[in-house]
Coordinates of C-alpha atoms in Angstrom, one line a residue:
M290 CA 0.0 0.2 -0.1
R291 CA 1.6 3.1 -1.1
P292 CA 2.0 5.9 2.2
P293 CA 0.2 8.8 1.9
D294 CA 1.9 12.0 0.5
G295 CA 5.0 13.2 2.6
E296 CA 5.2 10.3 5.1
P297 CA 8.5 8.1 5.4
G298 CA 8.4 6.1 2.0
A299 CA 6.1 7.9 0.2
P300 CA 7.7 8.7 -3.1
D301 CA 7.8 12.5 -3.9
T302 CA 5.1 14.1 -6.1
L303 CA 4.8 17.7 -7.6
A304 CA 2.9 18.9 -4.6
S305 CA 5.3 17.7 -1.8
V306 CA 8.2 19.1 -3.9
R307 CA 6.3 22.4 -3.6
L308 CA 5.7 22.4 -0.5
R309 CA 9.2 21.6 0.9
A310 CA 10.0 24.6 -1.6
Q311 CA 7.7 27.0 0.0
N312 CA 8.8 26.0 3.8
R313 CA 12.3 26.8 2.5
I314 CA 11.3 30.1 1.1
V315 CA 9.5 30.9 4.5
T316 CA 12.1 29.8 6.4
G317 CA 14.6 32.0 4.7
A318 CA 12.3 35.3 4.8
L319 CA 11.8 34.6 8.5
L320 CA 15.9 34.3 9.0
L321 CA 16.0 37.7 6.4
L322 CA 13.3 39.4 9.0
L323 CA 15.5 38.3 12.5
L324 CA 18.3 40.0 10.1
L325 CA 16.5 43.1 9.4
V326 CA 15.3 43.4 12.6
V327 CA 18.8 43.2 14.4
A328 CA 20.5 45.5 11.9
G329 CA 17.3 48.2 12.4
A330 CA 18.4 48.1 16.3
L331 CA 22.0 48.3 15.6
W332 CA 21.5 51.2 12.7
S333 CA 19.1 53.1 14.8
A334 CA 20.8 53.0 18.2
P335 CA 22.9 56.4 19.0
P336 CA 26.3 55.9 18.9
A337 CA 28.6 55.4 22.1
R338 CA 29.2 58.8 24.0
A339 CA 33.3 59.2 25.1
E340 CA 33.7 59.5 29.0
E341 CA 33.5 63.6 30.0
P342 CA 34.9 65.7 31.0
L343 CA 35.6 66.9 26.8
R344 CA 39.0 68.6 25.9
L345 CA 38.9 71.9 23.7
A346 CA 41.5 73.4 21.5
A347 CA 44.1 74.2 23.6
S348 CA 43.5 78.0 22.2
S349 CA 40.1 77.8 22.6
Q350 CA 38.7 80.6 25.1
P351 CA 35.3 80.1 25.4
L352 CA 32.8 82.9 25.7
G353 CA 29.6 80.7 26.2
M354 CA 29.1 76.9 25.9
A355 CA 25.3 75.2 25.4
T356 CA 24.3 71.4 25.1
D357 CA 21.8 69.9 22.7
H358 CA 20.6 67.5 24.5
A359 CA 18.7 65.8 21.5
R360 CA 21.8 65.0 19.6
G361 CA 24.6 65.0 22.1
R362 CA 26.4 67.9 20.9
Y363 CA 28.0 71.0 22.8
W364 CA 27.9 74.1 21.0
V365 CA 30.5 76.8 21.4
L366 CA 30.5 80.6 21.6
D367 CA 34.3 81.5 20.9
K368 CA 36.0 85.1 20.4
S369 CA 35.7 86.3 16.9
S370 CA 35.8 88.8 14.2
G371 CA 32.5 90.1 15.3
R372 CA 30.4 87.7 13.4
L373 CA 27.6 85.3 14.9
T374 CA 29.6 82.0 14.9
L375 CA 29.0 79.1 16.6
T376 CA 30.7 75.7 16.8
A377 CA 30.0 72.1 17.2
I378 CA 31.6 69.5 19.3
K379 CA 31.3 66.5 19.9
P380 CA 31.3 65.0 23.7
D381 CA 34.7 63.3 23.1
G382 CA 35.9 66.9 22.2
T383 CA 35.6 66.5 18.2
V384 CA 34.9 69.3 16.0
E385 CA 31.9 68.7 14.0
G386 CA 31.9 72.1 12.1
T387 CA 30.6 75.8 12.7
M388 CA 27.6 77.6 11.9
N389 CA 27.8 81.1 11.0
S390 CA 25.6 83.9 11.1
R391 CA 25.3 87.0 8.8
D392 CA 24.6 89.1 11.7
N393 CA 27.5 91.3 13.5
L394 CA 27.9 91.5 17.0
T395 CA 28.8 94.0 19.5
N396 CA 30.1 92.4 22.3
A397 CA 28.8 88.6 22.6
Q398 CA 29.8 87.5 25.9
A399 CA 26.9 84.2 26.6
L400 CA 25.1 81.4 25.1
A401 CA 22.7 79.4 25.8
F402 CA 20.5 76.2 24.3
D403 CA 16.9 75.1 24.5
S404 CA 14.6 72.6 22.3
G405 CA 16.2 73.3 18.7
E406 CA 17.0 77.0 19.3
A407 CA 20.2 78.5 19.9
Y408 CA 20.3 82.1 21.8
V409 CA 23.3 84.4 21.7
G410 CA 23.9 87.1 24.4
D411 CA 24.9 90.2 22.8
I412 CA 25.5 91.4 26.4
G413 CA 28.8 93.0 27.0
G414 CA 29.7 96.5 27.5
K415 CA 27.9 99.0 29.7
R416 CA 24.9 99.7 28.1
A417 CA 21.4 100.3 28.4
Q418 CA 20.0 98.1 25.7
V419 CA 21.6 94.6 24.6
T420 CA 20.5 92.2 22.2
V421 CA 19.6 88.2 22.3
Y422 CA 19.5 86.5 18.9
Q423 CA 17.6 83.7 18.4
V424 CA 18.9 81.1 15.7
T425 CA 16.5 77.8 15.2
E426 CA 18.2 74.3 14.7
P427 CA 21.9 75.4 14.2
W428 CA 23.6 72.5 11.9
P429 CA 27.7 72.2 11.7
G430 CA 28.5 73.8 8.0
T431 CA 25.6 75.9 7.6
E432 CA 24.8 79.8 7.2
I433 CA 22.5 81.6 7.7
L434 CA 21.3 85.0 6.1
K435 CA 20.4 86.3 9.6
A436 CA 18.8 85.2 13.0
I437 CA 16.3 86.8 15.1
A438 CA 17.4 90.1 17.1
Y439 CA 15.5 90.7 20.1
P440 CA 16.7 94.1 21.5
L441 CA 16.2 94.6 25.2
T442 CA 16.7 97.7 27.9
Y443 CA 17.3 97.4 31.3
P444 CA 14.7 99.6 33.5
D445 CA 17.3 100.9 36.0
G446 CA 20.5 102.3 33.5
S447 CA 23.4 100.9 32.0
H448 CA 24.6 97.2 32.9
D449 CA 27.6 94.9 32.1
A450 CA 26.7 91.6 31.8
A451 CA 28.1 87.9 30.8
A452 CA 25.5 85.5 31.2
I453 CA 21.9 84.7 29.7
L454 CA 19.1 82.2 30.8
V455 CA 16.8 80.5 29.1
D456 CA 14.3 78.5 30.3
G457 CA 11.6 75.6 28.8
S458 CA 9.2 77.9 27.5
H459 CA 11.8 80.3 26.0
R460 CA 11.7 82.9 28.1
I461 CA 15.1 85.4 28.3
S462 CA 17.5 86.5 31.3
V463 CA 19.9 88.4 31.2
V464 CA 22.3 87.9 34.5
T465 CA 24.3 91.7 35.2
K466 CA 28.0 91.8 37.1
G467 CA 29.3 94.8 38.4
P468 CA 27.5 97.3 40.7
N469 CA 24.2 95.8 42.2
P470 CA 24.2 92.4 39.9
G471 CA 21.4 91.2 39.4
I472 CA 18.7 88.7 37.3
Y473 CA 16.7 90.8 34.8
Q474 CA 13.7 89.0 32.9
A475 CA 12.5 89.7 29.6
V476 CA 8.7 89.7 28.8
P477 CA 7.1 86.3 27.6
T478 CA 7.1 87.1 23.6
P479 CA 9.7 89.8 23.3
S480 CA 9.6 92.1 20.1
R481 CA 11.5 91.7 17.2
D482 CA 10.9 95.5 15.9
T483 CA 10.8 97.6 19.1
P484 CA 12.8 96.9 22.6
S485 CA 11.4 94.6 24.9
P486 CA 11.3 96.0 28.6
L487 CA 13.4 94.1 31.2
T488 CA 12.3 93.4 34.7
R489 CA 14.3 92.8 38.0
V490 CA 13.6 89.8 39.7
A491 CA 16.4 88.9 41.6
N492 CA 19.7 89.6 42.9
A493 CA 22.8 87.8 41.4
P494 CA 26.3 86.7 43.1
D495 CA 28.8 89.1 42.2
G496 CA 30.8 88.2 39.1
V497 CA 28.6 86.3 37.2
T498 CA 30.7 84.9 34.2
D499 CA 27.8 82.6 32.7
A500 CA 24.5 80.7 33.4
V501 CA 22.6 77.6 32.3
V502 CA 18.9 75.9 33.0
L503 CA 19.3 72.8 34.2
Q504 CA 16.8 70.6 32.5
D505 CA 15.1 69.8 35.8
G506 CA 14.5 73.6 35.7
R507 CA 17.4 74.9 38.5
L508 CA 19.9 77.6 37.1
V509 CA 23.4 77.2 37.6
L510 CA 25.2 80.9 38.0
R511 CA 28.9 80.4 38.0
T512 CA 32.1 83.2 38.5
A513 CA 35.6 82.5 37.9
T514 CA 35.6 80.5 40.9
T515 CA 32.0 79.4 42.0
I516 CA 29.6 77.3 41.1
Y517 CA 25.8 78.6 42.5
A518 CA 22.5 76.2 42.1
L519 CA 19.9 78.5 42.1
D520 CA 16.1 77.5 42.8
A521 CA 13.9 78.5 39.5
T522 CA 10.9 80.5 41.4
S523 CA 11.9 81.8 44.3
Y524 CA 16.1 82.5 43.4
A525 CA 17.0 80.7 46.7
T526 CA 20.7 79.6 46.7
L527 CA 20.3 75.7 46.9
G528 CA 23.9 74.8 47.1
Q529 CA 27.4 76.3 46.0
A530 CA 30.9 74.4 45.3
D531 CA 34.3 75.4 44.3
I532 CA 35.5 74.9 40.5
G533 CA 38.9 74.4 41.7
V534 CA 41.0 75.3 38.6
T535 CA 42.1 78.5 36.7
E536 CA 40.5 78.9 33.1
R537 CA 40.7 80.9 30.4
G538 CA 37.4 81.0 29.5
Q539 CA 35.0 81.5 31.9
S540 CA 31.8 79.5 30.5
I541 CA 29.1 76.8 32.1
T542 CA 26.8 74.1 30.2
E543 CA 24.6 71.0 31.4
S544 CA 26.9 67.8 30.9
I545 CA 25.3 65.4 28.3
T546 CA 25.6 62.9 31.7
A547 CA 22.4 64.1 34.2
G548 CA 23.6 65.8 37.4
Q549 CA 26.9 67.5 36.0
V550 CA 27.6 71.1 34.9
L551 CA 31.1 71.6 32.2
T552 CA 33.3 74.8 33.0
A553 CA 35.7 75.3 30.7
A554 CA 38.2 76.1 30.1
G555 CA 41.6 74.9 31.7
P556 CA 44.9 74.1 31.3
S557 CA 45.5 72.6 27.7
G558 CA 41.8 73.1 27.2
V559 CA 40.6 70.5 29.5
V560 CA 36.7 71.1 30.8
T561 CA 35.7 70.4 34.5
S562 CA 33.0 68.2 35.4
L563 CA 31.5 69.2 38.7
A564 CA 28.7 67.7 40.5
V565 CA 25.7 70.3 40.7
P566 CA 25.3 71.5 44.5
G567 CA 22.5 71.0 46.2
P568 CA 18.8 69.3 46.6
A569 CA 17.3 68.5 43.1
P570 CA 13.9 69.1 42.8
A571 CA 11.4 66.5 43.3
T572 CA 9.5 67.1 40.1
P573 CA 11.1 69.1 37.4
Q574 CA 10.5 73.2 37.6
N575 CA 11.5 74.0 33.9
P576 CA 7.3 74.8 32.1
A577 CA 6.9 72.7 29.0
T578 CA 8.9 73.5 25.9
R579 CA 7.3 74.9 22.9
S580 CA 7.7 73.9 19.4
A581 CA 10.6 76.0 17.8
N582 CA 9.4 78.0 14.6
P583 CA 11.7 77.8 12.2
Q584 CA 12.8 81.5 11.1
T585 CA 16.1 81.7 10.4
Q586 CA 17.1 81.5 6.5
A587 CA 19.7 78.9 6.2
T588 CA 21.8 78.8 2.9
T589 CA 22.7 75.6 3.0
D590 CA 20.7 72.3 3.0
P591 CA 21.1 71.2 7.0
A592 CA 20.1 67.7 5.7
E593 CA 23.9 67.8 4.0
N594 CA 25.1 68.4 7.0
R595 CA 23.1 65.9 9.8
T596 CA 25.3 63.2 11.9
F597 CA 24.3 60.0 11.6
A598 CA 22.3 60.1 14.7
Q599 CA 20.0 62.4 13.0
T600 CA 19.3 60.6 10.0
G601 CA 18.2 57.8 11.6
T602 CA 14.4 58.3 11.3
T603 CA 14.7 57.9 7.5
T604 CA 16.7 54.6 8.0
S605 CA 14.2 53.5 10.2
V606 CA 11.5 54.1 7.9
A607 CA 13.3 51.9 5.2
I608 CA 13.5 49.0 7.5
A609 CA 10.3 49.3 8.4
A610 CA 9.8 49.2 4.6
G611 CA 11.7 46.4 4.0
L612 CA 10.2 44.3 7.2
A613 CA 6.9 44.9 5.7
A614 CA 7.4 43.6 2.2
V615 CA 9.1 39.8 3.9
A616 CA 5.9 39.9 5.7
G617 CA 3.9 40.4 2.8
L618 CA 5.7 37.6 1.3
V619 CA 5.8 35.1 4.3
V620 CA 1.6 35.3 4.0
V621 CA 1.4 34.9 0.3
L622 CA 3.6 31.4 0.6
R623 CA 1.7 30.6 3.5
R624 CA -1.8 30.8 1.7
R625 CA -0.3 29.3 -1.5

């Protein structure tokens, strides 16, 4: 008696041959699907970050530093010829490129970054009116025609300043130095056409050279020798710590690693990493961030200058399309 097709001893038939061929194809497709999943996970993963603190060029004397947490890079404002120029630096100190603007600056002293927007404080020198420039989505290797300029006026005469603060709602504050130093806050939506008034909201330590708003909302101010952590609402001092080294630049920014700040730059360009002094808030104080409006005009396509990490979305979409195609093939073959 002839055994049924597919059982041991049964002769091969066209149906059984086709069944085995389909099984091989399905198995191969599933293996390919698995390989694509693994490759997609590896390709989309952010690049490993080097241990901090980082090292800047030995000649660097940064006026300001700021952190782009979303893309894992630092921006540095250096002394320049009067043009708005920012340098993008990886966590290991590798220079990614520069971003240039055609704006002429009088005395730029400070840099802040929040939710895709960089802010450059042209605030140095004793004067009654200062300007903060906003650059939306700065990219290494690009030039913008013109940044958005916000003219701001002090309510009590002329001041010298070297630090700005920009919180999660993109509200700007200027920290003055010299006689009667203080923190002056701008209106929530300053005008680009006419000067907007600043309001004094708190006293500041003497000799502040830079400041930063942490992701949890705390404010950190620095002088040549000391950092101070302040509450974002009351401006009360939460803690202070000595920097411990003599630095050429006198800037500060939040580290990509939470709970740390970076000050720059010491001997040979070494950046000092310090724990934020004082208690952290139980809940973040920083208001919810708003979406950035693309108001600056780039003369170079930003996509040409994006890093590996920034092109991950396109790669993920391509991998997803491949997975869908393989899955469809498996379904068709199993139905035949």
